[in-house]
């Protein structure tokens, strides 16, 4: 399995002319997975060797602006570069509870209609992930019928046995989220490559005795 990382931004709080806000791309077998999407991420993508159209999954660590303000704009740009295709697999977006409402309201208020499907999978935080006075319970948002056509997606809860959240698993890897302590609920992401048999040149071994 081929993996490589590209740092699009490592700055904090806001982007600068020479340094983007938080964003990192993991490239895996033709797909791009984006971790965080600070303001200006799409500009950084244009300056890189990566193709934004290959982004299939997006992971948001927490809901501070320097990690999410670039996301609505990036999705809109991807839509402008897309052709309508109802059969296309959705872009999966993972992040803390509240992310679905943030995206839906931004796109709705700006009259933005995406030409591709997307799904938002929200991680339910625990109250010990941030100072008590900073914790916000977003679990009741959009249950009043104001978001009837919001994006689909799962609600993911902490697996007490593992101490983490299982996001996805295939024959090659497992991706989990784990809790971090920050001023707001925050998550890290861990990609674990599964064991696989090695490849031996049997004839070469015989030749070498």
PDB file of C-alpha atoms in Angstrom:
ATOM      1  CA  UNK A   1       0.000   0.000   0.000  1.00  0.00           C
ATOM      2  CA  UNK A   2       1.440   3.330  -1.072  1.00  0.00           C
ATOM      3  CA  UNK A   3       0.984   6.293   1.279  1.00  0.00           C
ATOM      4  CA  UNK A   4       2.414   9.800   1.241  1.00  0.00           C
ATOM      5  CA  UNK A   5       1.694  13.012   3.122  1.00  0.00           C
ATOM      6  CA  UNK A   6       1.577  16.605   1.897  1.00  0.00           C
ATOM      7  CA  UNK A   7       1.359  19.473   4.377  1.00  0.00           C
ATOM      8  CA  UNK A   8      -0.753  22.233   2.825  1.00  0.00           C
ATOM      9  CA  UNK A   9      -0.785  24.362   5.959  1.00  0.00           C
ATOM     10  CA  UNK A  10       0.770  24.270   9.399  1.00  0.00           C
ATOM     11  CA  UNK A  11      -0.127  27.742  10.632  1.00  0.00           C
ATOM     12  CA  UNK A  12      -2.265  28.522  13.652  1.00  0.00           C
ATOM     13  CA  UNK A  13      -5.176  30.961  14.028  1.00  0.00           C
ATOM     14  CA  UNK A  14      -5.047  32.430  10.508  1.00  0.00           C
ATOM     15  CA  UNK A  15      -3.239  31.971   7.185  1.00  0.00           C
ATOM     16  CA  UNK A  16      -0.341  34.164   6.132  1.00  0.00           C
ATOM     17  CA  UNK A  17       1.117  34.924   2.675  1.00  0.00           C
ATOM     18  CA  UNK A  18       3.745  32.261   3.208  1.00  0.00           C
ATOM     19  CA  UNK A  19       1.975  29.761   5.452  1.00  0.00           C
ATOM     20  CA  UNK A  20      -1.472  28.212   5.189  1.00  0.00           C
ATOM     21  CA  UNK A  21      -3.801  27.332   8.042  1.00  0.00           C
ATOM     22  CA  UNK A  22      -4.107  23.721   9.148  1.00  0.00           C
ATOM     23  CA  UNK A  23      -4.499  21.210   6.311  1.00  0.00           C
ATOM     24  CA  UNK A  24      -2.796  17.937   5.449  1.00  0.00           C
ATOM     25  CA  UNK A  25      -3.401  15.464   2.621  1.00  0.00           C
ATOM     26  CA  UNK A  26      -2.791  11.732   2.807  1.00  0.00           C
ATOM     27  CA  UNK A  27      -2.562  10.219  -0.667  1.00  0.00           C
ATOM     28  CA  UNK A  28      -3.494   6.577  -0.897  1.00  0.00           C
ATOM     29  CA  UNK A  29      -3.749   4.623  -4.141  1.00  0.00           C
ATOM     30  CA  UNK A  30      -5.078   7.454  -6.247  1.00  0.00           C
ATOM     31  CA  UNK A  31      -7.338   8.871  -3.546  1.00  0.00           C
ATOM     32  CA  UNK A  32      -6.678  11.939  -1.421  1.00  0.00           C
ATOM     33  CA  UNK A  33      -7.804  12.152   2.200  1.00  0.00           C
ATOM     34  CA  UNK A  34      -7.820  15.680   3.603  1.00  0.00           C
ATOM     35  CA  UNK A  35      -7.230  16.273   7.306  1.00  0.00           C
ATOM     36  CA  UNK A  36      -8.513  19.694   8.421  1.00  0.00           C
ATOM     37  CA  UNK A  37      -9.408  22.475   6.032  1.00  0.00           C
ATOM     38  CA  UNK A  38      -8.380  25.888   7.271  1.00  0.00           C
ATOM     39  CA  UNK A  39      -9.029  29.081   5.331  1.00  0.00           C
ATOM     40  CA  UNK A  40      -7.105  29.125   2.055  1.00  0.00           C
ATOM     41  CA  UNK A  41      -6.739  25.348   1.755  1.00  0.00           C
ATOM     42  CA  UNK A  42      -8.060  25.299  -1.804  1.00  0.00           C
ATOM     43  CA  UNK A  43      -5.441  27.890  -2.811  1.00  0.00           C
ATOM     44  CA  UNK A  44      -2.730  25.740  -1.265  1.00  0.00           C
ATOM     45  CA  UNK A  45      -4.078  22.749  -3.191  1.00  0.00           C
ATOM     46  CA  UNK A  46      -3.741  24.690  -6.448  1.00  0.00           C
ATOM     47  CA  UNK A  47      -0.102  25.396  -5.621  1.00  0.00           C
ATOM     48  CA  UNK A  48       0.626  21.744  -4.892  1.00  0.00           C
ATOM     49  CA  UNK A  49       1.059  18.703  -7.123  1.00  0.00           C
ATOM     50  CA  UNK A  50      -2.234  17.269  -5.834  1.00  0.00           C
ATOM     51  CA  UNK A  51      -5.558  17.133  -7.642  1.00  0.00           C
ATOM     52  CA  UNK A  52      -8.430  18.400  -5.503  1.00  0.00           C
ATOM     53  CA  UNK A  53     -10.875  16.307  -7.532  1.00  0.00           C
ATOM     54  CA  UNK A  54      -9.301  13.178  -6.027  1.00  0.00           C
ATOM     55  CA  UNK A  55     -10.407  14.093  -2.499  1.00  0.00           C
ATOM     56  CA  UNK A  56     -12.775  11.335  -1.354  1.00  0.00           C
ATOM     57  CA  UNK A  57     -12.656  11.767   2.431  1.00  0.00           C
ATOM     58  CA  UNK A  58     -12.243  14.753   4.747  1.00  0.00           C
ATOM     59  CA  UNK A  59     -11.447  14.569   8.459  1.00  0.00           C
ATOM     60  CA  UNK A  60     -11.910  17.558  10.777  1.00  0.00           C
ATOM     61  CA  UNK A  61     -10.130  17.493  14.132  1.00  0.00           C
ATOM     62  CA  UNK A  62     -12.224  20.191  15.823  1.00  0.00           C
ATOM     63  CA  UNK A  63     -14.540  23.100  15.107  1.00  0.00           C
ATOM     64  CA  UNK A  64     -12.186  26.037  15.561  1.00  0.00           C
ATOM     65  CA  UNK A  65     -12.257  28.307  12.523  1.00  0.00           C
ATOM     66  CA  UNK A  66      -8.639  27.802  11.514  1.00  0.00           C
ATOM     67  CA  UNK A  67      -9.484  24.135  10.953  1.00  0.00           C
ATOM     68  CA  UNK A  68     -12.887  24.433   9.195  1.00  0.00           C
ATOM     69  CA  UNK A  69     -13.376  27.861   7.596  1.00  0.00           C
ATOM     70  CA  UNK A  70     -11.981  26.603   4.284  1.00  0.00           C
ATOM     71  CA  UNK A  71     -14.348  23.654   4.024  1.00  0.00           C
ATOM     72  CA  UNK A  72     -17.512  25.237   2.533  1.00  0.00           C
ATOM     73  CA  UNK A  73     -15.447  27.065  -0.080  1.00  0.00           C
ATOM     74  CA  UNK A  74     -13.481  23.967  -1.005  1.00  0.00           C
ATOM     75  CA  UNK A  75     -16.669  21.948  -1.501  1.00  0.00           C
ATOM     76  CA  UNK A  76     -18.106  24.682  -3.710  1.00  0.00           C
ATOM     77  CA  UNK A  77     -14.949  24.797  -5.828  1.00  0.00           C
ATOM     78  CA  UNK A  78     -14.989  21.013  -6.201  1.00  0.00           C
ATOM     79  CA  UNK A  79     -18.600  21.308  -7.331  1.00  0.00           C
ATOM     80  CA  UNK A  80     -17.726  23.935  -9.964  1.00  0.00           C
ATOM     81  CA  UNK A  81     -15.134  21.510 -11.335  1.00  0.00           C
ATOM     82  CA  UNK A  82     -17.556  18.554 -11.347  1.00  0.00           C
ATOM     83  CA  UNK A  83     -20.161  17.163 -13.667  1.00  0.00           C
ATOM     84  CA  UNK A  84     -23.510  16.046 -12.222  1.00  0.00           C
ATOM     85  CA  UNK A  85     -23.324  12.331 -11.514  1.00  0.00           C
ATOM     86  CA  UNK A  86     -25.996  10.734  -9.358  1.00  0.00           C
ATOM     87  CA  UNK A  87     -24.064   7.462  -9.254  1.00  0.00           C
ATOM     88  CA  UNK A  88     -20.900   9.034  -7.831  1.00  0.00           C
ATOM     89  CA  UNK A  89     -19.919   7.889  -4.351  1.00  0.00           C
ATOM     90  CA  UNK A  90     -20.361  10.651  -1.759  1.00  0.00           C
ATOM     91  CA  UNK A  91     -17.449  12.550  -0.284  1.00  0.00           C
ATOM     92  CA  UNK A  92     -17.323  11.340   3.326  1.00  0.00           C
ATOM     93  CA  UNK A  93     -16.672  14.051   5.902  1.00  0.00           C
ATOM     94  CA  UNK A  94     -15.843  13.102   9.510  1.00  0.00           C
ATOM     95  CA  UNK A  95     -15.717  15.470  12.449  1.00  0.00           C
ATOM     96  CA  UNK A  96     -17.150  16.494  15.821  1.00  0.00           C
ATOM     97  CA  UNK A  97     -20.860  16.794  16.504  1.00  0.00           C
ATOM     98  CA  UNK A  98     -22.061  20.094  15.055  1.00  0.00           C
ATOM     99  CA  UNK A  99     -20.171  19.744  11.770  1.00  0.00           C
ATOM    100  CA  UNK A 100     -23.278  18.695   9.822  1.00  0.00           C
ATOM    101  CA  UNK A 101     -25.167  21.793  10.928  1.00  0.00           C
ATOM    102  CA  UNK A 102     -22.172  24.049  10.191  1.00  0.00           C
ATOM    103  CA  UNK A 103     -21.879  22.783   6.631  1.00  0.00           C
ATOM    104  CA  UNK A 104     -25.582  22.630   5.857  1.00  0.00           C
ATOM    105  CA  UNK A 105     -26.226  26.164   7.135  1.00  0.00           C
ATOM    106  CA  UNK A 106     -23.242  27.628   5.262  1.00  0.00           C
ATOM    107  CA  UNK A 107     -24.285  26.043   1.980  1.00  0.00           C
ATOM    108  CA  UNK A 108     -27.972  26.838   2.482  1.00  0.00           C
ATOM    109  CA  UNK A 109     -27.445  30.504   3.399  1.00  0.00           C
ATOM    110  CA  UNK A 110     -25.058  31.043   0.477  1.00  0.00           C
ATOM    111  CA  UNK A 111     -27.472  29.305  -1.946  1.00  0.00           C
ATOM    112  CA  UNK A 112     -24.749  26.806  -2.818  1.00  0.00           C
ATOM    113  CA  UNK A 113     -25.872  23.622  -4.541  1.00  0.00           C
ATOM    114  CA  UNK A 114     -23.226  20.925  -4.827  1.00  0.00           C
ATOM    115  CA  UNK A 115     -23.161  18.784  -7.956  1.00  0.00           C
ATOM    116  CA  UNK A 116     -21.882  15.775  -6.020  1.00  0.00           C
ATOM    117  CA  UNK A 117     -23.236  13.982  -2.938  1.00  0.00           C
ATOM    118  CA  UNK A 118     -21.577  14.244   0.451  1.00  0.00           C
ATOM    119  CA  UNK A 119     -22.162  12.623   3.834  1.00  0.00           C
ATOM    120  CA  UNK A 120     -21.222  13.952   7.264  1.00  0.00           C
ATOM    121  CA  UNK A 121     -20.321  11.457   9.980  1.00  0.00           C
ATOM    122  CA  UNK A 122     -20.294  13.111  13.397  1.00  0.00           C
ATOM    123  CA  UNK A 123     -18.272  11.992  16.409  1.00  0.00           C
ATOM    124  CA  UNK A 124     -20.058  12.484  19.713  1.00  0.00           C
ATOM    125  CA  UNK A 125     -17.555  13.966  22.189  1.00  0.00           C
ATOM    126  CA  UNK A 126     -17.351  13.303  25.888  1.00  0.00           C
ATOM    127  CA  UNK A 127     -17.514  16.153  28.392  1.00  0.00           C
ATOM    128  CA  UNK A 128     -13.969  15.587  29.620  1.00  0.00           C
ATOM    129  CA  UNK A 129     -12.432  16.619  26.278  1.00  0.00           C
ATOM    130  CA  UNK A 130     -12.388  20.322  27.103  1.00  0.00           C
ATOM    131  CA  UNK A 131     -12.849  22.683  30.076  1.00  0.00           C
ATOM    132  CA  UNK A 132     -16.386  22.351  31.437  1.00  0.00           C
ATOM    133  CA  UNK A 133     -17.256  25.984  30.675  1.00  0.00           C
ATOM    134  CA  UNK A 134     -16.337  25.521  26.997  1.00  0.00           C
ATOM    135  CA  UNK A 135     -18.399  22.381  26.354  1.00  0.00           C
ATOM    136  CA  UNK A 136     -21.388  22.876  24.033  1.00  0.00           C
ATOM    137  CA  UNK A 137     -23.999  20.165  23.545  1.00  0.00           C
ATOM    138  CA  UNK A 138     -24.939  20.176  19.856  1.00  0.00           C
ATOM    139  CA  UNK A 139     -26.860  16.904  20.038  1.00  0.00           C
ATOM    140  CA  UNK A 140     -30.263  18.643  19.823  1.00  0.00           C
ATOM    141  CA  UNK A 141     -29.446  20.901  16.900  1.00  0.00           C
ATOM    142  CA  UNK A 142     -31.536  20.530  13.742  1.00  0.00           C
ATOM    143  CA  UNK A 143     -34.044  18.220  15.391  1.00  0.00           C
ATOM    144  CA  UNK A 144     -36.717  20.915  15.141  1.00  0.00           C
ATOM    145  CA  UNK A 145     -37.260  20.353  11.426  1.00  0.00           C
ATOM    146  CA  UNK A 146     -35.129  23.263  10.244  1.00  0.00           C
ATOM    147  CA  UNK A 147     -32.684  20.917   8.517  1.00  0.00           C
ATOM    148  CA  UNK A 148     -35.028  18.482   6.717  1.00  0.00           C
ATOM    149  CA  UNK A 149     -32.719  17.962   3.746  1.00  0.00           C
ATOM    150  CA  UNK A 150     -29.372  18.027   5.485  1.00  0.00           C
ATOM    151  CA  UNK A 151     -26.690  15.626   4.335  1.00  0.00           C
ATOM    152  CA  UNK A 152     -26.885  11.963   5.332  1.00  0.00           C
ATOM    153  CA  UNK A 153     -24.329  10.362   7.601  1.00  0.00           C
ATOM    154  CA  UNK A 154     -23.714   8.395  10.750  1.00  0.00           C
ATOM    155  CA  UNK A 155     -23.471   9.443  14.383  1.00  0.00           C
ATOM    156  CA  UNK A 156     -20.416   7.747  15.890  1.00  0.00           C
ATOM    157  CA  UNK A 157     -20.041   7.146  19.606  1.00  0.00           C
ATOM    158  CA  UNK A 158     -17.028   6.200  21.671  1.00  0.00           C
ATOM    159  CA  UNK A 159     -16.357   2.469  21.876  1.00  0.00           C
ATOM    160  CA  UNK A 160     -15.593   2.039  25.598  1.00  0.00           C
ATOM    161  CA  UNK A 161     -13.736  -1.202  24.989  1.00  0.00           C
ATOM    162  CA  UNK A 162     -11.356   0.375  22.475  1.00  0.00           C
ATOM    163  CA  UNK A 163     -11.361   3.904  23.873  1.00  0.00           C
ATOM    164  CA  UNK A 164     -11.757   5.177  20.305  1.00  0.00           C
ATOM    165  CA  UNK A 165     -14.179   5.581  17.400  1.00  0.00           C
ATOM    166  CA  UNK A 166     -14.060   3.167  14.457  1.00  0.00           C
ATOM    167  CA  UNK A 167     -14.380   5.263  11.286  1.00  0.00           C
ATOM    168  CA  UNK A 168     -13.624   2.788   8.539  1.00  0.00           C
ATOM    169  CA  UNK A 169     -11.985  -0.546   7.869  1.00  0.00           C
ATOM    170  CA  UNK A 170     -11.055  -2.416   4.713  1.00  0.00           C
ATOM    171  CA  UNK A 171      -8.739  -5.251   3.777  1.00  0.00           C
ATOM    172  CA  UNK A 172      -5.671  -3.043   4.107  1.00  0.00           C
ATOM    173  CA  UNK A 173      -6.202  -0.687   7.012  1.00  0.00           C
ATOM    174  CA  UNK A 174      -8.239   0.464   9.995  1.00  0.00           C
ATOM    175  CA  UNK A 175      -8.890   4.143  10.686  1.00  0.00           C
ATOM    176  CA  UNK A 176      -9.922   5.241  14.164  1.00  0.00           C
ATOM    177  CA  UNK A 177     -10.452   8.549  15.914  1.00  0.00           C
ATOM    178  CA  UNK A 178      -9.392   9.149  19.499  1.00  0.00           C
ATOM    179  CA  UNK A 179     -10.166  11.904  21.970  1.00  0.00           C
ATOM    180  CA  UNK A 180      -7.860  14.855  22.570  1.00  0.00           C
ATOM    181  CA  UNK A 181      -8.102  17.550  25.237  1.00  0.00           C
ATOM    182  CA  UNK A 182      -8.351  21.075  23.849  1.00  0.00           C
ATOM    183  CA  UNK A 183     -10.339  24.254  24.430  1.00  0.00           C
ATOM    184  CA  UNK A 184     -13.153  22.605  22.456  1.00  0.00           C
ATOM    185  CA  UNK A 185     -13.748  18.862  21.886  1.00  0.00           C
ATOM    186  CA  UNK A 186     -11.019  17.672  19.575  1.00  0.00           C
ATOM    187  CA  UNK A 187     -10.030  14.410  17.903  1.00  0.00           C
ATOM    188  CA  UNK A 188      -6.919  12.798  16.520  1.00  0.00           C
ATOM    189  CA  UNK A 189      -6.920  10.181  13.795  1.00  0.00           C
ATOM    190  CA  UNK A 190      -4.918   6.959  13.710  1.00  0.00           C
ATOM    191  CA  UNK A 191      -4.408   4.905  10.583  1.00  0.00           C
ATOM    192  CA  UNK A 192      -3.306   1.336  11.241  1.00  0.00           C
ATOM    193  CA  UNK A 193      -2.053  -0.772   8.363  1.00  0.00           C
ATOM    194  CA  UNK A 194      -3.027  -4.424   8.705  1.00  0.00           C
ATOM    195  CA  UNK A 195      -0.343  -7.131   8.591  1.00  0.00           C
ATOM    196  CA  UNK A 196       0.195  -8.631   5.183  1.00  0.00           C
ATOM    197  CA  UNK A 197       2.389 -11.463   3.930  1.00  0.00           C
ATOM    198  CA  UNK A 198       5.743 -10.499   2.537  1.00  0.00           C
ATOM    199  CA  UNK A 199       6.967 -11.374  -0.936  1.00  0.00           C
ATOM    200  CA  UNK A 200       9.969 -13.633  -1.227  1.00  0.00           C
ATOM    201  CA  UNK A 201      11.991 -14.447  -4.314  1.00  0.00           C
ATOM    202  CA  UNK A 202      12.192 -18.184  -3.708  1.00  0.00           C
ATOM    203  CA  UNK A 203      14.604 -18.848  -6.557  1.00  0.00           C
ATOM    204  CA  UNK A 204      16.974 -16.144  -5.312  1.00  0.00           C
ATOM    205  CA  UNK A 205      16.942 -17.726  -1.834  1.00  0.00           C
ATOM    206  CA  UNK A 206      17.777 -21.125  -3.338  1.00  0.00           C
ATOM    207  CA  UNK A 207      20.583 -19.621  -5.385  1.00  0.00           C
ATOM    208  CA  UNK A 208      22.037 -18.118  -2.221  1.00  0.00           C
ATOM    209  CA  UNK A 209      21.753 -21.410  -0.396  1.00  0.00           C
TER     210      UNK A 209
END
